[in-house]
PDB file of C-alpha atoms in Angstrom:
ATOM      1  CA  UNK A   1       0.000   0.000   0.000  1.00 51.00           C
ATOM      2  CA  UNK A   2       1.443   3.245  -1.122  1.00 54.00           C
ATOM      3  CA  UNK A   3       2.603   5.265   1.795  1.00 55.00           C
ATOM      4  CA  UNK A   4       0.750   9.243   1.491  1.00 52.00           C
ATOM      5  CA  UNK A   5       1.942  12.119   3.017  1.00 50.00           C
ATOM      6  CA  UNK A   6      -0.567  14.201   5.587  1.00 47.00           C
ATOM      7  CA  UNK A   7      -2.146  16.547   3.697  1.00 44.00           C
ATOM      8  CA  UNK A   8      -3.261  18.406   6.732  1.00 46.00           C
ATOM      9  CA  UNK A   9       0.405  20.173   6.950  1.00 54.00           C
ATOM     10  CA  UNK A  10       0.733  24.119   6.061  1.00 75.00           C
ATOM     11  CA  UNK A  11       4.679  23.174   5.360  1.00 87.00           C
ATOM     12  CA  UNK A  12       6.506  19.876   3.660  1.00 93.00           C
ATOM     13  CA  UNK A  13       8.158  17.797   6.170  1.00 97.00           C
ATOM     14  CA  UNK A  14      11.361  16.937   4.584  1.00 98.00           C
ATOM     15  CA  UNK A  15      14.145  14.905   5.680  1.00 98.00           C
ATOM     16  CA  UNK A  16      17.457  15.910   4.365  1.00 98.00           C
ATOM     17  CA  UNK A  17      20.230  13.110   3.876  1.00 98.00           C
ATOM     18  CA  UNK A  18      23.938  14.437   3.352  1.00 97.00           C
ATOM     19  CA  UNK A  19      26.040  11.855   1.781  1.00 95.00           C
ATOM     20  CA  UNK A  20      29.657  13.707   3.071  1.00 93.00           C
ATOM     21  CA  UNK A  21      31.775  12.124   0.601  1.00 90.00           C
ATOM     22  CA  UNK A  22      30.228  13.208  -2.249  1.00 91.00           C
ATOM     23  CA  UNK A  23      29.165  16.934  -1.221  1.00 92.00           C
ATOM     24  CA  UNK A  24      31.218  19.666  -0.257  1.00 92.00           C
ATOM     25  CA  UNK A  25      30.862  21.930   3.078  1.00 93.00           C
ATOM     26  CA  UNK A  26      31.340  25.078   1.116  1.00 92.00           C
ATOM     27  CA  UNK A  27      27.113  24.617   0.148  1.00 94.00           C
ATOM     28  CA  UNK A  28      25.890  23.951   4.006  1.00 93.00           C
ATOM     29  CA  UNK A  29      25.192  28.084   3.665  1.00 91.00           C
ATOM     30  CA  UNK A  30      22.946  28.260   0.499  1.00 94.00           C
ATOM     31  CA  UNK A  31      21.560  24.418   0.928  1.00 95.00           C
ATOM     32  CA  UNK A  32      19.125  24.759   4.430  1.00 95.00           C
ATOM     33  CA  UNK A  33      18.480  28.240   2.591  1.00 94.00           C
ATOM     34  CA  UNK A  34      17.042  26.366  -0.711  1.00 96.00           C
ATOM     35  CA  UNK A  35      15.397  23.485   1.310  1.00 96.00           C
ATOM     36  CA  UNK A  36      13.618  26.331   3.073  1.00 95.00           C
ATOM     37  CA  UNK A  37      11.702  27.288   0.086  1.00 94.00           C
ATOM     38  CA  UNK A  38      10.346  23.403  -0.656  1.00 96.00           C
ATOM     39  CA  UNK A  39       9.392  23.015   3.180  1.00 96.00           C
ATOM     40  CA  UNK A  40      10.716  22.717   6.525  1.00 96.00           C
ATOM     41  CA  UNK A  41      14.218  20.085   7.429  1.00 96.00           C
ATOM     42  CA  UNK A  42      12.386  17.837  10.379  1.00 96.00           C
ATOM     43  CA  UNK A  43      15.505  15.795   9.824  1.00 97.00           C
ATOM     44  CA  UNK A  44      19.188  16.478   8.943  1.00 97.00           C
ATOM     45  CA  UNK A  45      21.726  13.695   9.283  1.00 97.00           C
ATOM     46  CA  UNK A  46      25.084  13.516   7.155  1.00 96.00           C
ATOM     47  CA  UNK A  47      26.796   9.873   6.590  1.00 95.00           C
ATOM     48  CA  UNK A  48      30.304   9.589   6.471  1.00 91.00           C
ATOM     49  CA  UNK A  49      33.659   7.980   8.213  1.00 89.00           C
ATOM     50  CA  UNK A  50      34.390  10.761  10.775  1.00 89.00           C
ATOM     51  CA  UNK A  51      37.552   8.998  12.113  1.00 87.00           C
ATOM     52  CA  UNK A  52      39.463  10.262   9.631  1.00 81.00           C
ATOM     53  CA  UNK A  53      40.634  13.735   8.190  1.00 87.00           C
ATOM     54  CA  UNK A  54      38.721  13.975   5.217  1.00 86.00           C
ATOM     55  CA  UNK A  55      35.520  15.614   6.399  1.00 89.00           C
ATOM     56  CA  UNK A  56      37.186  17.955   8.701  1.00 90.00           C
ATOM     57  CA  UNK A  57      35.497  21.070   6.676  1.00 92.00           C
ATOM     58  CA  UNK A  58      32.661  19.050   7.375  1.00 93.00           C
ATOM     59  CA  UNK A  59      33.217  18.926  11.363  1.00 90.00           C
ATOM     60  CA  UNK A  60      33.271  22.766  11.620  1.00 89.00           C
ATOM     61  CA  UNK A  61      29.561  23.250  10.508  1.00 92.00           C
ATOM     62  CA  UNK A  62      27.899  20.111  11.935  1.00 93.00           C
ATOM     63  CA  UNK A  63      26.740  22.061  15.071  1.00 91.00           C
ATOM     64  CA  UNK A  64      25.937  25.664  13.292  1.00 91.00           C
ATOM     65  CA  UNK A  65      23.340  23.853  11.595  1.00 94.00           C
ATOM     66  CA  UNK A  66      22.331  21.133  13.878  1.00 93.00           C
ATOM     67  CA  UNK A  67      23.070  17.946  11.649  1.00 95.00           C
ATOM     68  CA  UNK A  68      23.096  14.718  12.792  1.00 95.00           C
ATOM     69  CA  UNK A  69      26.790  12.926  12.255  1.00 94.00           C
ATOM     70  CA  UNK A  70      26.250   9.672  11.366  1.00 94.00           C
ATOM     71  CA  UNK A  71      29.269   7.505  11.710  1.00 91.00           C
ATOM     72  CA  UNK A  72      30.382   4.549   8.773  1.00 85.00           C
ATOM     73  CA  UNK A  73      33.220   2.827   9.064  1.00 79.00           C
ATOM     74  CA  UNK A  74      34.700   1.887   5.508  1.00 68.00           C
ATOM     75  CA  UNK A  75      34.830  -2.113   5.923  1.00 59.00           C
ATOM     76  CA  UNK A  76      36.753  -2.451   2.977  1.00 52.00           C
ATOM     77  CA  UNK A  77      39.267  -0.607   1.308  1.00 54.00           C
ATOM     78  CA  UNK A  78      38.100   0.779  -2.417  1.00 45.00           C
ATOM     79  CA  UNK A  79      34.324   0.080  -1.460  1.00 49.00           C
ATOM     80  CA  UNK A  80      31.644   2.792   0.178  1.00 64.00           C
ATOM     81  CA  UNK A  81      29.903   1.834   2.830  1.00 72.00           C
ATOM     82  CA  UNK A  82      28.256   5.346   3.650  1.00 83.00           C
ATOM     83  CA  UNK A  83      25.666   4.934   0.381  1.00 88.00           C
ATOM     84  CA  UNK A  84      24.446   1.469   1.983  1.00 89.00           C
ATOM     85  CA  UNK A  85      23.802   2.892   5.433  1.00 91.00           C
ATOM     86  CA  UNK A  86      21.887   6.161   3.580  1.00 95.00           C
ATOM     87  CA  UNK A  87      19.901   4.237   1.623  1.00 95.00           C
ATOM     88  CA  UNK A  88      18.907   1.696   4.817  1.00 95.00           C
ATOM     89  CA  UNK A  89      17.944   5.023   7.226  1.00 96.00           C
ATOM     90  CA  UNK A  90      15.981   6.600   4.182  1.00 97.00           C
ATOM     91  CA  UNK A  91      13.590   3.794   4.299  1.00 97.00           C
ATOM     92  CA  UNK A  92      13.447   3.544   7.662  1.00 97.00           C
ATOM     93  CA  UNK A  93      12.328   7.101   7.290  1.00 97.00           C
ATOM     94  CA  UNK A  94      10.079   6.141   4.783  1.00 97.00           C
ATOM     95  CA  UNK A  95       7.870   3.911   6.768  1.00 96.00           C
ATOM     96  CA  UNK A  96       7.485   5.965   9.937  1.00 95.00           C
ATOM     97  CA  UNK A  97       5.103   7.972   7.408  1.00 95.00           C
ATOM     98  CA  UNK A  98       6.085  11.291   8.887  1.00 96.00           C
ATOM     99  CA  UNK A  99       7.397  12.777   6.003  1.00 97.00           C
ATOM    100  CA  UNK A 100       6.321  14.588   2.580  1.00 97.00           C
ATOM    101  CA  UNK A 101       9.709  14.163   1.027  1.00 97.00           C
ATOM    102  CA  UNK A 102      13.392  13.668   1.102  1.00 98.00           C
ATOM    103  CA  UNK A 103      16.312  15.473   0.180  1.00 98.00           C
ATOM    104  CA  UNK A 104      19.433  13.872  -1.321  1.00 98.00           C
ATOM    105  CA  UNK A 105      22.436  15.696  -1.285  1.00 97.00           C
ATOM    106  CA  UNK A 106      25.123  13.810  -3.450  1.00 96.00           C
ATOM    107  CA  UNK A 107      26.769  13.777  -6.773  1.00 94.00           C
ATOM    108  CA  UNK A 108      26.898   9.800  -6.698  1.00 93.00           C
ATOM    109  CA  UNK A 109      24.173   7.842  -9.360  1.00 93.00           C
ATOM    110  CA  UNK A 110      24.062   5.151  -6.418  1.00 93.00           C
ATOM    111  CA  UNK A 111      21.258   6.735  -5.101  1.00 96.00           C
ATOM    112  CA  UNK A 112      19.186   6.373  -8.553  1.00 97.00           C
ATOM    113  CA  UNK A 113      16.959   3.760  -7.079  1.00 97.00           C
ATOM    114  CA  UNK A 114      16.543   5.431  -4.051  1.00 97.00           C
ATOM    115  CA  UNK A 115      15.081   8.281  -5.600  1.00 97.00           C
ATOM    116  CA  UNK A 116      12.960   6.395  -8.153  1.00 97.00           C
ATOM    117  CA  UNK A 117      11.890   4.548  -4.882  1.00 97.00           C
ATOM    118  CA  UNK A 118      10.475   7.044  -2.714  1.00 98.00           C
ATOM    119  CA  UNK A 119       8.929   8.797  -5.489  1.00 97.00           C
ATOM    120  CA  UNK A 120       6.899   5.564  -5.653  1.00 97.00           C
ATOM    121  CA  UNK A 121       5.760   5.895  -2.581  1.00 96.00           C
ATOM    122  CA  UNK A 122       4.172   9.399  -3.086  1.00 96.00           C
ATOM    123  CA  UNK A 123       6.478  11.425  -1.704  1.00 97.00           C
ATOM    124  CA  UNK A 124       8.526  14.272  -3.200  1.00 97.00           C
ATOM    125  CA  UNK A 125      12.298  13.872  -3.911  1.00 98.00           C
ATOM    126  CA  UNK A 126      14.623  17.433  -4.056  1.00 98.00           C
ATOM    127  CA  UNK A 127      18.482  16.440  -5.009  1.00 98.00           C
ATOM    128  CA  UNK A 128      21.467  18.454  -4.452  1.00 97.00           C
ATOM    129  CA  UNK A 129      24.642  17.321  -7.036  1.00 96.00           C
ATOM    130  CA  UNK A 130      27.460  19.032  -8.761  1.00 95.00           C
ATOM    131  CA  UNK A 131      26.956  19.302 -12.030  1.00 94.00           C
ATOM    132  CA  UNK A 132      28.864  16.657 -13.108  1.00 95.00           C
ATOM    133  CA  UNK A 133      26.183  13.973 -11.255  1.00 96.00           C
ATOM    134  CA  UNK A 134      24.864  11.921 -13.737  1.00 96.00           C
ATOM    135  CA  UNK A 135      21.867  12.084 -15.818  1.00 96.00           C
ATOM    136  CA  UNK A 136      20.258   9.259 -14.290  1.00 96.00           C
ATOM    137  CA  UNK A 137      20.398  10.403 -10.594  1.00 97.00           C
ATOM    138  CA  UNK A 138      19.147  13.892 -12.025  1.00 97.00           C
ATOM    139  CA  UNK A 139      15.803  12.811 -13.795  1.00 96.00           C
ATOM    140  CA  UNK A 140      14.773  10.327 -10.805  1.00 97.00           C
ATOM    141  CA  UNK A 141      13.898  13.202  -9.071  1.00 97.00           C
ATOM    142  CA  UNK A 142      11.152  15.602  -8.806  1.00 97.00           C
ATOM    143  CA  UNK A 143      13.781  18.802  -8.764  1.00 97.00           C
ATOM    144  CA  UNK A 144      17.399  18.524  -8.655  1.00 97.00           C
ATOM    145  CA  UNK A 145      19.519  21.644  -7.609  1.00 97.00           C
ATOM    146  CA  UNK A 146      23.242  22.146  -9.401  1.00 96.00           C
ATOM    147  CA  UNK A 147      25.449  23.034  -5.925  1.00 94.00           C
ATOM    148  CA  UNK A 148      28.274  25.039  -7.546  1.00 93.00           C
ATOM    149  CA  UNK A 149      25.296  27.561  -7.967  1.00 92.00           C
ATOM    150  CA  UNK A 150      24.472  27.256  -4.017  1.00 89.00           C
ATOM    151  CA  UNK A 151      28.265  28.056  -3.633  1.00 82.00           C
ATOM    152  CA  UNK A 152      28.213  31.142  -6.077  1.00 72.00           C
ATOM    153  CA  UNK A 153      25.136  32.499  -4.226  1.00 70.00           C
ATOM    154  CA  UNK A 154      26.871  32.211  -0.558  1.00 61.00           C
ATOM    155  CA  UNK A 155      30.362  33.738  -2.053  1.00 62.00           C
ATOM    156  CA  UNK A 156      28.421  36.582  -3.380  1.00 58.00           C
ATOM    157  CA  UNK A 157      26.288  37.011  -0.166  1.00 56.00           C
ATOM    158  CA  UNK A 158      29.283  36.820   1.825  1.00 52.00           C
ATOM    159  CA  UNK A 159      30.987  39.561   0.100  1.00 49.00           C
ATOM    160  CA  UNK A 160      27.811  41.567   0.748  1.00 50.00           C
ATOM    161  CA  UNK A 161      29.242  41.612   4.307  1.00 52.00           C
ATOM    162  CA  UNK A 162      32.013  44.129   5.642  1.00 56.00           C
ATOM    163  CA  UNK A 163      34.754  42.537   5.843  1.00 52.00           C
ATOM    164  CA  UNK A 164      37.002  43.755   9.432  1.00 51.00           C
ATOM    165  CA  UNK A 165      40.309  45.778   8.330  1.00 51.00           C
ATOM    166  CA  UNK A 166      43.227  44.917  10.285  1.00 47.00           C
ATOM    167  CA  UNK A 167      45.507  48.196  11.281  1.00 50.00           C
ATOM    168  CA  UNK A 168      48.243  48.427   8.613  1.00 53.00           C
ATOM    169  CA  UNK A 169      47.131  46.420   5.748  1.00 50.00           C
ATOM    170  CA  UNK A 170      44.465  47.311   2.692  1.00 52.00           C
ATOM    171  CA  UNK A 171      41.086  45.437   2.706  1.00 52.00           C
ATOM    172  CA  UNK A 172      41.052  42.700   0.727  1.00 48.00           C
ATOM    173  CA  UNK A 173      38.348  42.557  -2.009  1.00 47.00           C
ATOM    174  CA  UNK A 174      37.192  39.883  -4.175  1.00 46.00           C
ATOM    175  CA  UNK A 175      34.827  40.537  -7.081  1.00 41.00           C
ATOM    176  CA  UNK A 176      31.461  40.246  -7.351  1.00 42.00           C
ATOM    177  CA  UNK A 177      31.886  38.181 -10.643  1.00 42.00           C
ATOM    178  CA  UNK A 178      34.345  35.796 -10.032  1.00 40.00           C
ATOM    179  CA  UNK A 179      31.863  34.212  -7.469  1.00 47.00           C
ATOM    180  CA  UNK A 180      29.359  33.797 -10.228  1.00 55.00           C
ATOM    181  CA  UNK A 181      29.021  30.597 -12.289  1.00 66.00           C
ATOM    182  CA  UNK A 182      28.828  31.246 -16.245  1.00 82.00           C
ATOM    183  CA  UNK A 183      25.547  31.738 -17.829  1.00 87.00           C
ATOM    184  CA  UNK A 184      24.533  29.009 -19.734  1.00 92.00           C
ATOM    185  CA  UNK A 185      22.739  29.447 -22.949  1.00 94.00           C
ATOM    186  CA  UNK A 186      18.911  29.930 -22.725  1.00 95.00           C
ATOM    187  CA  UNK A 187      16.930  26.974 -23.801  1.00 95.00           C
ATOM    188  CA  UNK A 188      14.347  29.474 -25.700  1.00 95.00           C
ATOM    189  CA  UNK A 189      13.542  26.690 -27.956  1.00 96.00           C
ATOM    190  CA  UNK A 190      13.161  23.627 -25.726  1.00 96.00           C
ATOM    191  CA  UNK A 191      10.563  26.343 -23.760  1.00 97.00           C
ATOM    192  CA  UNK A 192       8.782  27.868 -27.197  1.00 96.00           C
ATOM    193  CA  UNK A 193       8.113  24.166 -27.781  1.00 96.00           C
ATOM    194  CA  UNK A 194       6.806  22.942 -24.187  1.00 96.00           C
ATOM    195  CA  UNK A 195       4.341  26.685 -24.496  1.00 96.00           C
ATOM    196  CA  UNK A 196       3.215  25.378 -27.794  1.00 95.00           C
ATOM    197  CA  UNK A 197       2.395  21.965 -26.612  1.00 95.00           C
ATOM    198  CA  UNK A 198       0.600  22.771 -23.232  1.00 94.00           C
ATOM    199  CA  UNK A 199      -1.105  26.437 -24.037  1.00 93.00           C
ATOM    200  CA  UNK A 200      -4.315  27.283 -24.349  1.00 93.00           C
ATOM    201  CA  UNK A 201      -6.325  28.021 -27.835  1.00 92.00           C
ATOM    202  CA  UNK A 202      -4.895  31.500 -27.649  1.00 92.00           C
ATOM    203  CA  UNK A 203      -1.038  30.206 -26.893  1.00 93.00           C
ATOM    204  CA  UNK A 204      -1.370  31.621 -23.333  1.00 96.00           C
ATOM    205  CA  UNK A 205      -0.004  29.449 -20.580  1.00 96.00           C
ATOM    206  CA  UNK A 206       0.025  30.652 -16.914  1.00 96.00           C
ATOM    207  CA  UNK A 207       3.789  31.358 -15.649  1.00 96.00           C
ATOM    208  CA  UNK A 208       3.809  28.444 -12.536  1.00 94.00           C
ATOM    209  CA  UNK A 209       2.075  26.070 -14.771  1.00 95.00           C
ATOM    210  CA  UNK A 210       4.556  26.327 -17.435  1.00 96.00           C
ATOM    211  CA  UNK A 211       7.315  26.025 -14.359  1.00 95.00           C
ATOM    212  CA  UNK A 212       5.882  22.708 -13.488  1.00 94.00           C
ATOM    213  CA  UNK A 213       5.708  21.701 -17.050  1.00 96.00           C
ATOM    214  CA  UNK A 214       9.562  22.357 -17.079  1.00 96.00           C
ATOM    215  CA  UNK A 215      10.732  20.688 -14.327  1.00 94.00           C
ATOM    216  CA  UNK A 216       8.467  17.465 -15.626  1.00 93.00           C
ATOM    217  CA  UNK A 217      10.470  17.404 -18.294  1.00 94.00           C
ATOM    218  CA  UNK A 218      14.015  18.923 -17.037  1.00 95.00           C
ATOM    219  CA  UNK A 219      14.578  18.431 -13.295  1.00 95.00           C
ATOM    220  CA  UNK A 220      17.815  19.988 -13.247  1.00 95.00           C
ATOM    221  CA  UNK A 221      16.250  23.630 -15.106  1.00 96.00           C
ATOM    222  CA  UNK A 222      17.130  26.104 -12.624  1.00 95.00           C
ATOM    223  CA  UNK A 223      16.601  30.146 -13.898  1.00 95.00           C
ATOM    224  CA  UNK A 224      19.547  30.627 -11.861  1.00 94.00           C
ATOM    225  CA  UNK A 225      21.946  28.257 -14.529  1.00 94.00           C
ATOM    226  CA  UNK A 226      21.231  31.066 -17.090  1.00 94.00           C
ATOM    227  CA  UNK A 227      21.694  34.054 -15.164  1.00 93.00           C
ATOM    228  CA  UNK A 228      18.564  34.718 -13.877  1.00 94.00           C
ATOM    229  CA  UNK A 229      16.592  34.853 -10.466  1.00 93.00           C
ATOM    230  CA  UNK A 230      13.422  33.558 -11.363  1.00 94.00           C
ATOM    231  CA  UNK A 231      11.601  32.111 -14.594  1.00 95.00           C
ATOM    232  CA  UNK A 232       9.822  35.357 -14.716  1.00 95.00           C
ATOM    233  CA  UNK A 233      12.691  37.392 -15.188  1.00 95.00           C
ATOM    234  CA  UNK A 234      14.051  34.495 -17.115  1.00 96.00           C
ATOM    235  CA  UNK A 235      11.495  34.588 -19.998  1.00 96.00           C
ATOM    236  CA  UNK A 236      11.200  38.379 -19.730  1.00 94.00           C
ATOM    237  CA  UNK A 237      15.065  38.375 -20.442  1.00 95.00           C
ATOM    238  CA  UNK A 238      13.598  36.423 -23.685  1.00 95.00           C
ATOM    239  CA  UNK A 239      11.156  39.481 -25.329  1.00 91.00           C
ATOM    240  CA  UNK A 240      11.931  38.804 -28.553  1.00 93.00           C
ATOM    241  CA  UNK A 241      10.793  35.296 -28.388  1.00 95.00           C
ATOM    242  CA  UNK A 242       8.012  35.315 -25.808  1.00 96.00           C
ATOM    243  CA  UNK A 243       5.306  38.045 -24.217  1.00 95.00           C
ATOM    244  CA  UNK A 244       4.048  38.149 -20.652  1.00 94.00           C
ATOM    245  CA  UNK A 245       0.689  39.263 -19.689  1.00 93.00           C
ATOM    246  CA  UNK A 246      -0.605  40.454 -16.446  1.00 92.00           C
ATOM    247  CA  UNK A 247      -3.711  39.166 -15.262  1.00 89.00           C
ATOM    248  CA  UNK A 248      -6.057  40.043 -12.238  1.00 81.00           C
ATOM    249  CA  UNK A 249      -6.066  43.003  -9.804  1.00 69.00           C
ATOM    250  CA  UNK A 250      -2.458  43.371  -7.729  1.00 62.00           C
ATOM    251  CA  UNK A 251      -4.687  45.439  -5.290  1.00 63.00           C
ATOM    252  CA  UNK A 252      -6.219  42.066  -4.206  1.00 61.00           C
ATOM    253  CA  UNK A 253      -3.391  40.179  -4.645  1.00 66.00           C
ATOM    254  CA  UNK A 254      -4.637  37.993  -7.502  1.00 75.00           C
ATOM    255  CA  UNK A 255      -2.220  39.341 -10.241  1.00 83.00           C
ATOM    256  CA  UNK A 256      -0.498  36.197 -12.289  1.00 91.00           C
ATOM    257  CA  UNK A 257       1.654  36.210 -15.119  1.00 94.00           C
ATOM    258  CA  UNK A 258       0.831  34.675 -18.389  1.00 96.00           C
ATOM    259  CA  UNK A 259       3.351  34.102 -20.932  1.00 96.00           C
ATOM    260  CA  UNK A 260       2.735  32.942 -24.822  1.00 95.00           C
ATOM    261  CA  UNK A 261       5.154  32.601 -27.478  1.00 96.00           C
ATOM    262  CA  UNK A 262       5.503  36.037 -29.908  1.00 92.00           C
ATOM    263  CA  UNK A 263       4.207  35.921 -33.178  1.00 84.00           C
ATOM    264  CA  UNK A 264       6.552  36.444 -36.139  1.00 67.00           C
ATOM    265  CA  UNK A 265       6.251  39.827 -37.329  1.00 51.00           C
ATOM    266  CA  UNK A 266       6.045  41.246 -33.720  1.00 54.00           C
TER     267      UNK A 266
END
């Protein structure tokens, strides 16, 4: 019997699974501030051999952020035990039925299944890779977050911060834009394509419902990959190929963006 979240709750329940050796500590700032926007981390616990040095940027944050160290030894030399004793914890998780979903931070395709697993059950499935996680990981879940763009966004909010001057020497400074990932190129077309197949008789498709359509189809699309904040500034970026409308009354709060593709000649 399929295993259904409460749908009672104002807020997601998520439980957020840190696979150390295949994440880095430099995303701990911009990761609880992402999983904050999908729901609320009733459970943090990161996996990993802690006897050793390897995780020491690790250690530091552990208590700053309240996460759970879970200790695996590595029984044998070349193999990693620390997937095995995620995956075995996640479904323990899974069966106390207390939670909406599950977040997977990891750049390792072992946890493919995993993914495809709980998302079986119901229950939503947010992973956090570098980009260089493979496709299959990616596409088992419902949205998967690129970290080297949760890095860029703490470097650059860090450098928002004054930074204390020491008697003496010149303040060090560290530009804006060498925090910043590069832009890739805008998908206009996959987009134009995905508005033409899911729009109304007039071509108009509601801005969140052609977000949902995207990730569907592209787990990994993230506004932020191209340069942009949001999908809305995203496609307005885009004027030449698409053209937003405005619906409803922003005095009562009802004002949503629709968004068709242009018509040659325009």
């Amino acid at each position: 019997m399929a295993i259904k979240p409460q749908s009672t709750r104002q807020q997601k329940h998520l439980a957020v699974l840190i696979d150390a050796d295949n994440a880095p500590a430099a995303i701990i700032e911009g990761l609880f501030e992402e999983i904050a926007k999908y729901g609320v981390a009733s459970v943090k616990r990161i996996y990993g051999d802690w006897t050793g040095p390897q995780l020491g940027s690790w250690k530091k944050v552990l208590l700053d952020h309240s996460i759970q160290p879970i200790q695996q030894f590595a029984y044998t030399k070349g193999k990693n035990a620390t997937d095995s004793a995620l995956i075995i914890d996640a479904m323990d998780l899974l069966y106390t039925r207390r939670f909406d979903g599950f977040c997977l931070v990891s750049s390792d395709s072992d946890f493919t299944r995993l993914a495809a697993r709980l998302r079986e059950e119901g229950l939503s499935v947010y992973g956090f890779g570098e980009e260089k996680t493979p496709k299959p990981f990616v596409v088992a879940c419902d949205k998967f977050i690129y970290t080297e763009i949760l890095r860029a966004e703490a470097q650059v909010s860090s450098s928002d911060k004054p930074q204390p001057v020491v008697a003496g020497e010149p303040p060090s400074e560290q530009p804006r834009e060498e925090a910043k990932p590069k832009p890739q190129k805008v998908p206009v077309d996959f987009i134009a394509k995905l508005i033409d197949d899911v729009s109304d008789e007039d071509g108009w498709i509601q801005l969140g419902a052609l977000g949902q359509n995207i990730s569907k189809l592209r787990p990994a699309f993230d506004a932020r990959l191209y340069g942009f904040k949001k999908l809305s500034d995203l496609v307005k970026g885009q004027n030449k190929r698409f053209e937003i409308q405005v619906r409803g009354s922003s005095a009562s709060g009802g004002e949503s963006l629709y968004v068709r593709n242009r018509k040659s000649g325009k």
